[in-house]
Coordinates of C-alpha atoms and ligand atoms in Angstrom, one line a residue:
X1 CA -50.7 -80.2 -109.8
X2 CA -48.2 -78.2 -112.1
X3 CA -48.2 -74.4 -112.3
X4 CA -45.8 -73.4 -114.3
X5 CA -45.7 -72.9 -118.0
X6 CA -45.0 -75.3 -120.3
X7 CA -42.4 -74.8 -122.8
X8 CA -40.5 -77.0 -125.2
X9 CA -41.3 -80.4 -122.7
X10 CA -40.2 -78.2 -119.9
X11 CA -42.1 -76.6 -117.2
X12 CA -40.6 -73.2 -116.5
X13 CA -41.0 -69.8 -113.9
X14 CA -42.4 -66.9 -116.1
X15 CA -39.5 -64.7 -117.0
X16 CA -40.9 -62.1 -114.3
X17 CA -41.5 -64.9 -111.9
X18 CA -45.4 -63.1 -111.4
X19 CA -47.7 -65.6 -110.4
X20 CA -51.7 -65.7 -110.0
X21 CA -54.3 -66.7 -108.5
X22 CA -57.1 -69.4 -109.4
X23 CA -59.8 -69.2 -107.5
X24 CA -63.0 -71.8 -107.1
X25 CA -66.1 -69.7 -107.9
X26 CA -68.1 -71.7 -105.3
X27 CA -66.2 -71.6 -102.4
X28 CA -63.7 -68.4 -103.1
X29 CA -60.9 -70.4 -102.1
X30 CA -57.6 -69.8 -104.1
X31 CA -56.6 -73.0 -105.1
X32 CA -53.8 -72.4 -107.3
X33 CA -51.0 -70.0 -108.0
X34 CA -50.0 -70.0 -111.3
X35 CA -47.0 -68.5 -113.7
X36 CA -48.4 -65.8 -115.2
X37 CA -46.4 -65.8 -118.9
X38 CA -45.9 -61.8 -120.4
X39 CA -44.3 -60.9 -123.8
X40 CA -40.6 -62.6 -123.1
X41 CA -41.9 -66.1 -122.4
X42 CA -44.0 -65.8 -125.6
X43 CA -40.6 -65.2 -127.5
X44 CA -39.0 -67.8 -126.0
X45 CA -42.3 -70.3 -126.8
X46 CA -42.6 -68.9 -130.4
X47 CA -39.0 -69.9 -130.9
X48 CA -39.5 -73.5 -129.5
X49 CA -42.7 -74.0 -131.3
X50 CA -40.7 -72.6 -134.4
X51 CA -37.6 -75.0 -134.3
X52 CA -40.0 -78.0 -133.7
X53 CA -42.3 -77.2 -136.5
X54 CA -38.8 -77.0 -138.7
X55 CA -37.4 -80.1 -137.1
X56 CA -36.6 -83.5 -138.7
X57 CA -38.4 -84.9 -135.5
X58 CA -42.0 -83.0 -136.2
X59 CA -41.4 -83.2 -140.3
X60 CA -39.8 -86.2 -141.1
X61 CA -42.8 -88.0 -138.5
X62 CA -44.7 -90.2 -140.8
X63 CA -48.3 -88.6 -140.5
X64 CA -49.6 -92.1 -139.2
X65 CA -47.5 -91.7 -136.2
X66 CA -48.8 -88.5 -135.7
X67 CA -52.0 -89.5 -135.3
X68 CA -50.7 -92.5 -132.7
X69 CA -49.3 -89.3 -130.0
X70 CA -52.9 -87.7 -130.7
X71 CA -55.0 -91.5 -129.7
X72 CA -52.1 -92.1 -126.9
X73 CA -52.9 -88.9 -125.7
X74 CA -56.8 -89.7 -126.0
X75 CA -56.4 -92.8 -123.8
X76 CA -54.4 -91.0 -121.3
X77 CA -57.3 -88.3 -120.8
X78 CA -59.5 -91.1 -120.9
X79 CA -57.7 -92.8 -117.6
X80 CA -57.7 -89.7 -115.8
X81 CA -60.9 -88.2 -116.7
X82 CA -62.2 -88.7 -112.5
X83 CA -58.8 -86.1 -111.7
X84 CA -59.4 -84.1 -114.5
X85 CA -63.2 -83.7 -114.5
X86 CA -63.0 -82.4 -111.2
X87 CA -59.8 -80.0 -111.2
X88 CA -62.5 -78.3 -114.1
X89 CA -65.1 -78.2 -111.9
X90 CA -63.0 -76.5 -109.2
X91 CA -61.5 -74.1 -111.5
X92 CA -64.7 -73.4 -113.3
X93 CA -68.1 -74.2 -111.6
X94 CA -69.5 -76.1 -113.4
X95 CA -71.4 -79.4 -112.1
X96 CA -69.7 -82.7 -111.9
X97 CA -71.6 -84.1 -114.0
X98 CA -71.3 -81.6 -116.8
X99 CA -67.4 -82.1 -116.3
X100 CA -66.8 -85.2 -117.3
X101 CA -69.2 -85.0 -120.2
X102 CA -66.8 -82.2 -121.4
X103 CA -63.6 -84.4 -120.6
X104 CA -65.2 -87.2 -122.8
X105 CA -65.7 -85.4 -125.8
X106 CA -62.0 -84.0 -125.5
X107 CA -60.8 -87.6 -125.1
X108 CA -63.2 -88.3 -128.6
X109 CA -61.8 -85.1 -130.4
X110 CA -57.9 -86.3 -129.9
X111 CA -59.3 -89.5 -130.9
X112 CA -61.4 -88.0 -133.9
X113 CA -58.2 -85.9 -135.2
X114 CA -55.7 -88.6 -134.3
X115 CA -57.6 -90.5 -137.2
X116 CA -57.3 -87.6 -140.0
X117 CA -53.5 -87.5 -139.2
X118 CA -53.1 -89.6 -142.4
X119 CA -56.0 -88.8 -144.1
X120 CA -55.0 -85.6 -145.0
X121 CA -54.8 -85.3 -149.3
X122 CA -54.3 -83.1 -152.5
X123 CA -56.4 -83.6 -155.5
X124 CA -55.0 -84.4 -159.0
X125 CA -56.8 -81.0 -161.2
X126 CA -58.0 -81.3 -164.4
X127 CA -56.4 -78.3 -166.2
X128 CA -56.4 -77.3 -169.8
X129 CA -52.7 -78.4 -171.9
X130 CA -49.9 -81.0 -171.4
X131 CA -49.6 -80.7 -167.6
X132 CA -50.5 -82.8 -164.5
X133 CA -51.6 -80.5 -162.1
X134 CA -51.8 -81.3 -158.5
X135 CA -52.2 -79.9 -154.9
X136 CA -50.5 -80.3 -151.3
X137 CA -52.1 -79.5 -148.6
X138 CA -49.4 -78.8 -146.0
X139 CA -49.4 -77.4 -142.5
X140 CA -49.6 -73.4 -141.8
X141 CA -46.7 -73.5 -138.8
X142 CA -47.1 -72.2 -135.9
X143 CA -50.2 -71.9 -134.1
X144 CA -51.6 -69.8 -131.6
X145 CA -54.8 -71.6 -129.3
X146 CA -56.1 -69.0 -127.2
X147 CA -59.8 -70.6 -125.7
X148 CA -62.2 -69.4 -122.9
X149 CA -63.1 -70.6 -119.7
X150 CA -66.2 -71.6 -120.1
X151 CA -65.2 -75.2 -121.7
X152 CA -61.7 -75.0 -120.7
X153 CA -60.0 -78.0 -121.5
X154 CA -62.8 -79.2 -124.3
X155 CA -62.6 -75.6 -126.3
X156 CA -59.1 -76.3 -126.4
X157 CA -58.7 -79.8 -127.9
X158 CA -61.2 -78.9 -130.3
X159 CA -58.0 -76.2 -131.6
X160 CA -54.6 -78.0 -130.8
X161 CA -56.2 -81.6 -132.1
X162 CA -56.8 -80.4 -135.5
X163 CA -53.6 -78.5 -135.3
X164 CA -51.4 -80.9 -134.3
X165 CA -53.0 -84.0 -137.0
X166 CA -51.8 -81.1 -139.9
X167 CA -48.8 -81.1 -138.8
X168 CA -48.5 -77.6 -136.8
X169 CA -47.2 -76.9 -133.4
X170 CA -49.1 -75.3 -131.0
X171 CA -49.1 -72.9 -128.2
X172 CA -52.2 -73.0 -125.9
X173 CA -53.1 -70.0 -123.8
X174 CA -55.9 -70.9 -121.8
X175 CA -58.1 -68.1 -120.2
X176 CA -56.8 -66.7 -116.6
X177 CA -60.0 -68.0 -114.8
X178 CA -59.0 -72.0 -115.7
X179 CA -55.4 -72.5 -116.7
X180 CA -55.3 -75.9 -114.2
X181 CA -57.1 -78.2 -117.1
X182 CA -54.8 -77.2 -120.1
X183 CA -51.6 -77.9 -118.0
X184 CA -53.0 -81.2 -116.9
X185 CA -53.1 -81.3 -120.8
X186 CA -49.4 -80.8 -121.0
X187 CA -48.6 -83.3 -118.7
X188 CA -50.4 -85.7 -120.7
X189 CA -48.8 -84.6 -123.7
X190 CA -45.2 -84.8 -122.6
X191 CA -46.1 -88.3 -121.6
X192 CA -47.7 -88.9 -125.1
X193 CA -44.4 -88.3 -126.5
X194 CA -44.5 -85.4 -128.1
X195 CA -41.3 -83.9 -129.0
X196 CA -40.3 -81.0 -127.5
X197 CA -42.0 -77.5 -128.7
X198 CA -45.2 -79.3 -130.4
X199 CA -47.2 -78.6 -127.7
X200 CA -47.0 -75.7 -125.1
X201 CA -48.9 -74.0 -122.2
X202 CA -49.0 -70.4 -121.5
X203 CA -51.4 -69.2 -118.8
X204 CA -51.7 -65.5 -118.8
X205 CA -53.5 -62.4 -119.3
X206 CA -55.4 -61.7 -122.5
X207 CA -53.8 -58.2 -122.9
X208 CA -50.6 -59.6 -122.5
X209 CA -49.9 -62.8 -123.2
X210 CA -52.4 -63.2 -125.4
X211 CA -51.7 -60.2 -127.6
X212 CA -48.1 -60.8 -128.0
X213 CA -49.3 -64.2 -129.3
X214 CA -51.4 -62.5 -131.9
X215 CA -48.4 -60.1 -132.7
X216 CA -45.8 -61.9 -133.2
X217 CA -44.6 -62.7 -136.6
X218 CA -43.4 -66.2 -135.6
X219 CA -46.9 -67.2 -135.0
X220 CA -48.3 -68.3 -138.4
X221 CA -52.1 -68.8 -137.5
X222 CA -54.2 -67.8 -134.5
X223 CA -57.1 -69.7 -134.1
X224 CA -59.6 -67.6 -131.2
X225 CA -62.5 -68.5 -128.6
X226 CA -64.1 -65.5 -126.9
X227 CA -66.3 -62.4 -127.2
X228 CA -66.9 -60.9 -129.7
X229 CA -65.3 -57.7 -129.1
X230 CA -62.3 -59.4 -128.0
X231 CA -62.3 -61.4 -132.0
X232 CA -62.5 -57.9 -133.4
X233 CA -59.2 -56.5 -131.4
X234 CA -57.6 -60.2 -132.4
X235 CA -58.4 -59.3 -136.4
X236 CA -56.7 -56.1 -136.0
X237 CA -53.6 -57.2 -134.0
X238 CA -53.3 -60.2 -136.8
X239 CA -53.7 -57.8 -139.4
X240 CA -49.9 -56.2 -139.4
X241 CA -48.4 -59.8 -139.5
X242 CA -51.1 -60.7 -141.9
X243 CA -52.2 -63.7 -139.5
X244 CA -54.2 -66.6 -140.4
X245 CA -57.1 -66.4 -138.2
X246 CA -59.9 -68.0 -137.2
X247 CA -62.9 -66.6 -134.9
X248 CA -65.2 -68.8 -132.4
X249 CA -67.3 -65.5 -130.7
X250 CA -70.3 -64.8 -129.1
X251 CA -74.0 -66.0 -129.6
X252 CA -77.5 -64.7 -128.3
X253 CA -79.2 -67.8 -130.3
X254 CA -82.5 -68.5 -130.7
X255 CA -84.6 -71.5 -129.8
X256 CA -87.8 -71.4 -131.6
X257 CA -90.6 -73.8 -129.9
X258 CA -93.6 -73.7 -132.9
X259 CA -97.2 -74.6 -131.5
X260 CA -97.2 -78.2 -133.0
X261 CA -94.4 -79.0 -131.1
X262 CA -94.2 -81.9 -128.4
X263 CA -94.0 -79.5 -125.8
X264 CA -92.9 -81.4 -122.8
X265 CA -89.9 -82.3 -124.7
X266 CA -89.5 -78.3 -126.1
X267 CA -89.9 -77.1 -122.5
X268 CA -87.1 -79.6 -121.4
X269 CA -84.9 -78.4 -124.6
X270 CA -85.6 -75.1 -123.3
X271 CA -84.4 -75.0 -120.0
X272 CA -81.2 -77.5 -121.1
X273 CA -80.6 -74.9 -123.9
X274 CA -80.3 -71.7 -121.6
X275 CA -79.5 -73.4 -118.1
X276 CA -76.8 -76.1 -119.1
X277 CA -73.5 -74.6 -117.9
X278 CA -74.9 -72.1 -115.9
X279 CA -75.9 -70.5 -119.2
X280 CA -71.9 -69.8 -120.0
X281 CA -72.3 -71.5 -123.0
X282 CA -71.9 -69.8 -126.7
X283 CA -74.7 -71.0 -128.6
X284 CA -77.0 -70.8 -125.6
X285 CA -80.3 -70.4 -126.5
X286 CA -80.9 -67.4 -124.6
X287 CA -83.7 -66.2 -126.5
X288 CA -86.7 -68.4 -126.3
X289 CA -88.8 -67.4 -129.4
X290 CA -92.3 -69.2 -128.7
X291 CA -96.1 -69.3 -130.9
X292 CA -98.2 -66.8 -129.6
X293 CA -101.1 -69.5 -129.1
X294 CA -98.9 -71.6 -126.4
X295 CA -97.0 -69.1 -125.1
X296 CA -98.6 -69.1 -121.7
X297 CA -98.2 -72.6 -121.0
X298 CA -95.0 -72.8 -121.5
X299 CA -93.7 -70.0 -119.8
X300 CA -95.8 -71.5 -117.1
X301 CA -93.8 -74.9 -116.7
X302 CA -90.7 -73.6 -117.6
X303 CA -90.7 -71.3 -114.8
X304 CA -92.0 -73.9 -112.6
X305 CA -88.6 -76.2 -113.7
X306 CA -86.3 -73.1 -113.1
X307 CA -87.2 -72.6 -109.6
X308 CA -86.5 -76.0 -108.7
X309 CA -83.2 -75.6 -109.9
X310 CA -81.3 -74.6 -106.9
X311 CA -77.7 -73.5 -106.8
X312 CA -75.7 -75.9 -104.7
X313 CA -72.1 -77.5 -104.4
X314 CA -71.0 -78.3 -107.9
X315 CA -69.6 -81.5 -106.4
X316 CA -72.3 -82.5 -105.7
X317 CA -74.1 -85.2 -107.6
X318 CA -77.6 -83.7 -106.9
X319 CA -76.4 -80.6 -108.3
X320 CA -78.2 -79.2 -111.0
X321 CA -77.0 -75.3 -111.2
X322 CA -73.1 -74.8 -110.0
X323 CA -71.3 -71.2 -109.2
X324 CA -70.4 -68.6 -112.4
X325 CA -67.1 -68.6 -113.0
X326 CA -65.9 -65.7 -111.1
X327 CA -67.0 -63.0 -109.1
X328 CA -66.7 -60.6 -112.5
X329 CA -69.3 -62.4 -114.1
X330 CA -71.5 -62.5 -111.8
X331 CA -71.9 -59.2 -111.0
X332 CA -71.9 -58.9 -115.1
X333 CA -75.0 -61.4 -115.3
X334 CA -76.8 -59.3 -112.0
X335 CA -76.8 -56.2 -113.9
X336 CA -78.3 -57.5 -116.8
X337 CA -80.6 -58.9 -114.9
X338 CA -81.4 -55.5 -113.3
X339 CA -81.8 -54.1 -116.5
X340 CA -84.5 -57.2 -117.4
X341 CA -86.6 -56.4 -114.3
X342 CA -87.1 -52.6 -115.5
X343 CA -87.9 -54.0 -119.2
X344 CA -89.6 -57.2 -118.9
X345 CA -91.7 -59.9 -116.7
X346 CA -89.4 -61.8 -114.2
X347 CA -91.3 -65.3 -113.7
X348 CA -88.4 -66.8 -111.8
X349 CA -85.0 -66.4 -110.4
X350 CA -83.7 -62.4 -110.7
X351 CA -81.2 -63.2 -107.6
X352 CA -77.4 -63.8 -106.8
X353 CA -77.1 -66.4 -104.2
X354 CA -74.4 -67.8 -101.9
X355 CA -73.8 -71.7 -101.0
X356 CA -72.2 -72.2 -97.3
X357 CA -72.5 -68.9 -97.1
X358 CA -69.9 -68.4 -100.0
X359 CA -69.4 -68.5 -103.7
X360 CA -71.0 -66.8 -107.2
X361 CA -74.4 -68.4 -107.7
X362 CA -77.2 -67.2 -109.7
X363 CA -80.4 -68.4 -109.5
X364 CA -82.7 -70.0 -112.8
X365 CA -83.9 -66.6 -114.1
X366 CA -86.3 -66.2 -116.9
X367 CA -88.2 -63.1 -118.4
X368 CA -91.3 -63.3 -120.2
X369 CA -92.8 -60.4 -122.5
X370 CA -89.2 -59.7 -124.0
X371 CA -88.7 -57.8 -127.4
X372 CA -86.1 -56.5 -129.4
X373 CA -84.6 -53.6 -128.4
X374 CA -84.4 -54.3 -124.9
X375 CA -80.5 -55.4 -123.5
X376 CA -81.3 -58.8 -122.2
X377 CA -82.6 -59.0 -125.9
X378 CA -80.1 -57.6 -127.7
X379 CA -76.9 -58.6 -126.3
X380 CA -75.1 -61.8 -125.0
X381 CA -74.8 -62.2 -121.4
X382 CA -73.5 -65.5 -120.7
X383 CA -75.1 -66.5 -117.6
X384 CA -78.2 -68.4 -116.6
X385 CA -80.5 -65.5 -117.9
X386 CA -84.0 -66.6 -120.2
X387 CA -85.7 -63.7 -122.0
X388 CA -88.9 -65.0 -124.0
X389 CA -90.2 -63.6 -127.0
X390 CA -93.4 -64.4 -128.7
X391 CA -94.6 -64.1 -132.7
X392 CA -97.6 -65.6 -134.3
X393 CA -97.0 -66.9 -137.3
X394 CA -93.8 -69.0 -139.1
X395 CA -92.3 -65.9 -141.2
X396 CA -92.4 -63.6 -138.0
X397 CA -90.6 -66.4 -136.1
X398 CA -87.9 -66.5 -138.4
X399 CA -87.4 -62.8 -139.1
X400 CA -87.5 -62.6 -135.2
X401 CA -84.7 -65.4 -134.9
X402 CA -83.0 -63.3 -137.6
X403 CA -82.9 -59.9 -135.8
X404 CA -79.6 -60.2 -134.1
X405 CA -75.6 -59.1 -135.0
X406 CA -75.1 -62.8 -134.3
X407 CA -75.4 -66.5 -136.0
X408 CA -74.1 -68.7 -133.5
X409 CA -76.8 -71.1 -133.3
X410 CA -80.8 -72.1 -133.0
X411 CA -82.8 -74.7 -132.1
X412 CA -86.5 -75.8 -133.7
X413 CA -89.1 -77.5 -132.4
X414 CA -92.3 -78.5 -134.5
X415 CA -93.6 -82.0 -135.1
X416 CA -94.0 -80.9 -139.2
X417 CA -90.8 -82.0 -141.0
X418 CA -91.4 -79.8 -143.9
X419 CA -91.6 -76.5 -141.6
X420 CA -88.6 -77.6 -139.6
X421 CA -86.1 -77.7 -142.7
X422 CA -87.5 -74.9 -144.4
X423 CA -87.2 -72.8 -141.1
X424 CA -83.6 -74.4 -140.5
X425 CA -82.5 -73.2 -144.3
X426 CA -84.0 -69.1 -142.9
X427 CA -82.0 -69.0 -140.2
X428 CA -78.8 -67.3 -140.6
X429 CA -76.5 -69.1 -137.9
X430 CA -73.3 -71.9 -138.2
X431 CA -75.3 -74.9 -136.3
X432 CA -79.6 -75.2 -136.4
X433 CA -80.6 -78.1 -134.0
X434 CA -84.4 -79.5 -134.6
X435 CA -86.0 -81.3 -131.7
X436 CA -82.7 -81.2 -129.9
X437 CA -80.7 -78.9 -128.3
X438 CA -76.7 -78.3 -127.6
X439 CA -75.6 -81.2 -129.0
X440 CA -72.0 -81.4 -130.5
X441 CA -70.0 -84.0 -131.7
X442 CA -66.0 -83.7 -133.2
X443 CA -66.9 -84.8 -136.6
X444 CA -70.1 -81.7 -136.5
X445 CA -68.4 -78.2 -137.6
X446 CA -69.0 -75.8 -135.3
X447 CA -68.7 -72.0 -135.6
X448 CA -70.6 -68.9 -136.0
X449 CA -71.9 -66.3 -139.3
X450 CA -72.1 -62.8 -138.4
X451 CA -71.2 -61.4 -135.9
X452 CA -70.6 -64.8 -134.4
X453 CA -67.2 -65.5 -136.0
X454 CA -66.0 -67.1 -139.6
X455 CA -64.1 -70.6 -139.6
X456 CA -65.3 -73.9 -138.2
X457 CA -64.1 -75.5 -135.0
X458 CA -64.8 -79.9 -135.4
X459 CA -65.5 -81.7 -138.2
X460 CA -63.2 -82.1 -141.6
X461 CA -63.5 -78.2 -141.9
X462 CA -61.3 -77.4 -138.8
X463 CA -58.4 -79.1 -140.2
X464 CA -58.7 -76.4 -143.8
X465 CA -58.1 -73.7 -140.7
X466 CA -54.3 -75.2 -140.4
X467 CA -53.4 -76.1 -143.4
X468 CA -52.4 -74.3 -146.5
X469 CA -52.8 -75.6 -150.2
X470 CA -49.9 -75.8 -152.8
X471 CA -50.3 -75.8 -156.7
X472 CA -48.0 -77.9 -158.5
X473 CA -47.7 -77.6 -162.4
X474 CA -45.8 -80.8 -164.4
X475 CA -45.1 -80.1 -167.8
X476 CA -45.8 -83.3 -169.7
Ligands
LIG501 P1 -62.7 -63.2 -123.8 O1 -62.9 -62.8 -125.1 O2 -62.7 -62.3 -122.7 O3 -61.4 -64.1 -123.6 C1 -61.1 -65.2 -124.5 C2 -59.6 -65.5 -124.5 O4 -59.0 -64.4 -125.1 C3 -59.0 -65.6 -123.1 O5 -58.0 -66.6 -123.1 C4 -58.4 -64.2 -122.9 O6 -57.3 -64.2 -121.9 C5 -57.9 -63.9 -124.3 N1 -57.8 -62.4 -124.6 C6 -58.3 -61.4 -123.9 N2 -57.9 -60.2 -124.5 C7 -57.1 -60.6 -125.5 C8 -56.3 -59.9 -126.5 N3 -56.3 -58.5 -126.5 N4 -55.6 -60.5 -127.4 C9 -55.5 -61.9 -127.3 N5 -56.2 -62.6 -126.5 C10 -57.0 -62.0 -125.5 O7 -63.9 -64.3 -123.5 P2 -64.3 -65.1 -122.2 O8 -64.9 -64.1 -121.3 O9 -63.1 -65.9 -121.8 O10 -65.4 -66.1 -122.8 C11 -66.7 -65.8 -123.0 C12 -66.9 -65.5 -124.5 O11 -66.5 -66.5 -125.3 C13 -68.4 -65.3 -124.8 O12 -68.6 -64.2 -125.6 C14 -68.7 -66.6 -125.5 O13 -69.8 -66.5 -126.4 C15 -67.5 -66.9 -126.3 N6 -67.4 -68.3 -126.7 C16 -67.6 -68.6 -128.0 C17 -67.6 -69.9 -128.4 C18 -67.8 -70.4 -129.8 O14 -67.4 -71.5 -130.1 N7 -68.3 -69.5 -130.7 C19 -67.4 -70.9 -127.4 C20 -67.2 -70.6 -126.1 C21 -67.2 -69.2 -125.7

């Protein structure tokens, strides 16, 4: 496994030769120690990155070839997504299962972008006067991934894909908890063929690392995964160097089950929408807004479901619910859930648990008789945490889906097509699922309104986030 950065085709000590740990949530095992990049080794990467993005190599590369490295690299991932799968289950917690589901649709993203490559066009404009009028879209320049670790490796394709079909270079920082995935990454790359400096690994601290990324003038565009509060401190860093950014945060989303729903499948989207990922997942849908009329029954069986998911070894193929991510987090999640027990009705879970006697596990937990105004209401906490809110009719379901600082996501369940459109046109958030829930796809834009962020991840959108547009006026 390599463990040291990743610069210009080269794996390298940090400058200060620091090294950290990584640590598997579920058995508190340090499994790695990695370089831990500061302020010099950004330079140095900056100035890689840089000379690569100017080089005849990266500019004279037909765009169709470009896509090739991105599809070489796709099938690569896709030979070793057993290795892979796992090394992000050990780094993050997360079940098997869920793993390689995440590995997939990194190995479909570098496929998805590797396409667009050469697809990338101007328009002719139709201006006033003897002139033809016409635009380039051409590539921002260096670029600046810095992801979470919730979806390690999956966040971070859906950022250095795009980038790289645009024509950009890229440096990756991946977050301190999972920095094993993105260097597997690099490996792949290197043997992809990308030239040296396209692509590069820094594992570090956010602080560090990741602010001197944010800083630094050579770094054209920073496109950001996290909280919320860290998006607002990345806006004011970029501001000075007058950064391109773009801003994946937080989420407290709601998922609305209506009384005419088919509520065995609504109870399954609920649980899957809030318990999926151990509930680390942005557009969970952490608040369960449900009609007052069937309110009862489905609190009912969707505590029943949570109990029976029991924490266990994420390994394992029975696994349903694996370990948080670190030991941080979990005691993060367990004070929130304090703060539930004095404000609401626990119906299940409520309690940290231990596997083999080790590890960060938290049980299935869900509050009923939540309301605004209360913290487990109010404010994201990213773990496997339900609160459940009721209304009575349509318009107090959407004004209740609307009363949060975030837009993230939703999710709708009613067996009426006209009340499921209109309700998905109300709500103010990036991505509105109907009869589904969680469900992403590269060619879907993702990303937050509000206090959720402002650019897309996916889709045709993402690539507008690394590229600029050039005017060019022909007198005729
Ligand atoms: P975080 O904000 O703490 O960290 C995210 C990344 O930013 C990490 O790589 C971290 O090292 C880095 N960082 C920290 N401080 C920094 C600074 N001052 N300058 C530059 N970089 C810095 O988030 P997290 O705890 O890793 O992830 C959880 C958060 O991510 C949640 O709020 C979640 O909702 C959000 N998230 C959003 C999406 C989305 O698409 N909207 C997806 C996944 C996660």
């Amino acid at each position: 496994m390599k463990t040291d950065l990743f610069i210009n085709n080269d794996w390298r000590s940090a400058a200060s030769g620091d090294r950290f740990d990584v640590v598997n949530p579920a058995t508190e095992e340090v499994i790695a120690q990695v370089a831990k990049a500061n302020e010099d080794d950004v330079d140095m990467t900056v100035d890689s990155a840089r000379a690569c993005f100017e080089s005849d190599a990266w500019q004279q590369m037909n765009a169709r070839d470009r896509g090739r490295l991105l599809t070489k690299a796709a099938d690569l991932l896709a030979e070793r997504l057993p290795d892979v799968a796992k090394l992000e289950t050990l780094e993050n917690g997360k079940v098997l299962f869920e793993s390689k589901i995440d590995i997939s649709m990194s190995v479909e993203t570098l496929r998805y972008y590797g396409g667009w490559a050469d697809k990338i066009t101007g328009e002719t404009l139709p201006v006033n006067g003897p002139f033809f009028a016409y635009t380039l879209r051409e590539p921002v320049g260096v670029v600046g991934a810095i992801v979470p670790w919730n979806f390690p490796l999956n966040i971070a394709t859906w950022k250095f894909a795009p980038a790289l079909a645009a024509g950009c270079t890229v440096i990756l920082k991946p977050a301190s908890e999972t920095p094993l995935t993105a260097l597997a990454m690099a490996e792949i790359m290197l043997e992809a063929g990308f030239p040296p400096g396209a692509f590069n690994v820094l594992p570090g601290g956010g602080s560090t690392a990741g602010a001197a990324l944010v800083k630094h003038p050579g770094v054209d565009k920073i496109s950001f995964t996290g909280s919320t509060e860290i998006g607002k401190q990345v806006m004011r860093d970029g501001a000075e160097t007058v950064k391109r950014v773009t801003l994946e945060l937080g989420g407290k989303s709601p998922n609305i089950i209506f009384a005419d729903a088919d509520l065995k499948s609504a109870i399954r989207g609920a649980q899957n929408g809030i318990f999926y990922g151990k509930g680390e997942v942005c557009a969970a849908g952490s608040r369960l807004l449900v009609q007052r009329s069937v309110k009862d029954q489905v609190v009912e069986q969707l505590a029943e479901r949570s109990k029976k998911l029991e924490p266990g070894d994420p390994l394992d193929k029975n696994t349903r619910m694996g370990a948080v991510v670190s030991k941080k987090q979990q005691e993060t999640v367990l004070s929130y859930i304090e703060s539930g027990k004095r404000e609401a009705t626990l119906v299940a879970g409520g309690s940290a648990r231990e596997v083999n006697g080790k590890g960060y596990f938290i049980e299935a937990t869900v509050f009923d008789d939540a309301k605004p105004g209360m913290k487990i209401v109010d404010e994201e906490i990213f773990g496997p945490v339900l609160a459940v809110l009721s209304f009575d009719d349509v318009e107090e379901g959407i004004a209740l889906a609307n009363e949060t600082i975030f837009g993230l996501a939703a999710g709708i369940w009613t067996k009426d097509i006209q009340k499921a459109h209109r309700v998905a046109r109300s709500i103010k958030a990036g991505t509105v699922w109907i009869n589904t829930y969680n469900m992403y796809d590269p060619a879907a834009p993702f990303g937050g309104y509000k206090a959720s962020g402002y650019g897309r991840d996916l889709g045709r959108e993402s690539l507008d986030g690394f590229l600029e547009t050039k005017t060019v006026w022909v007198a005729l």
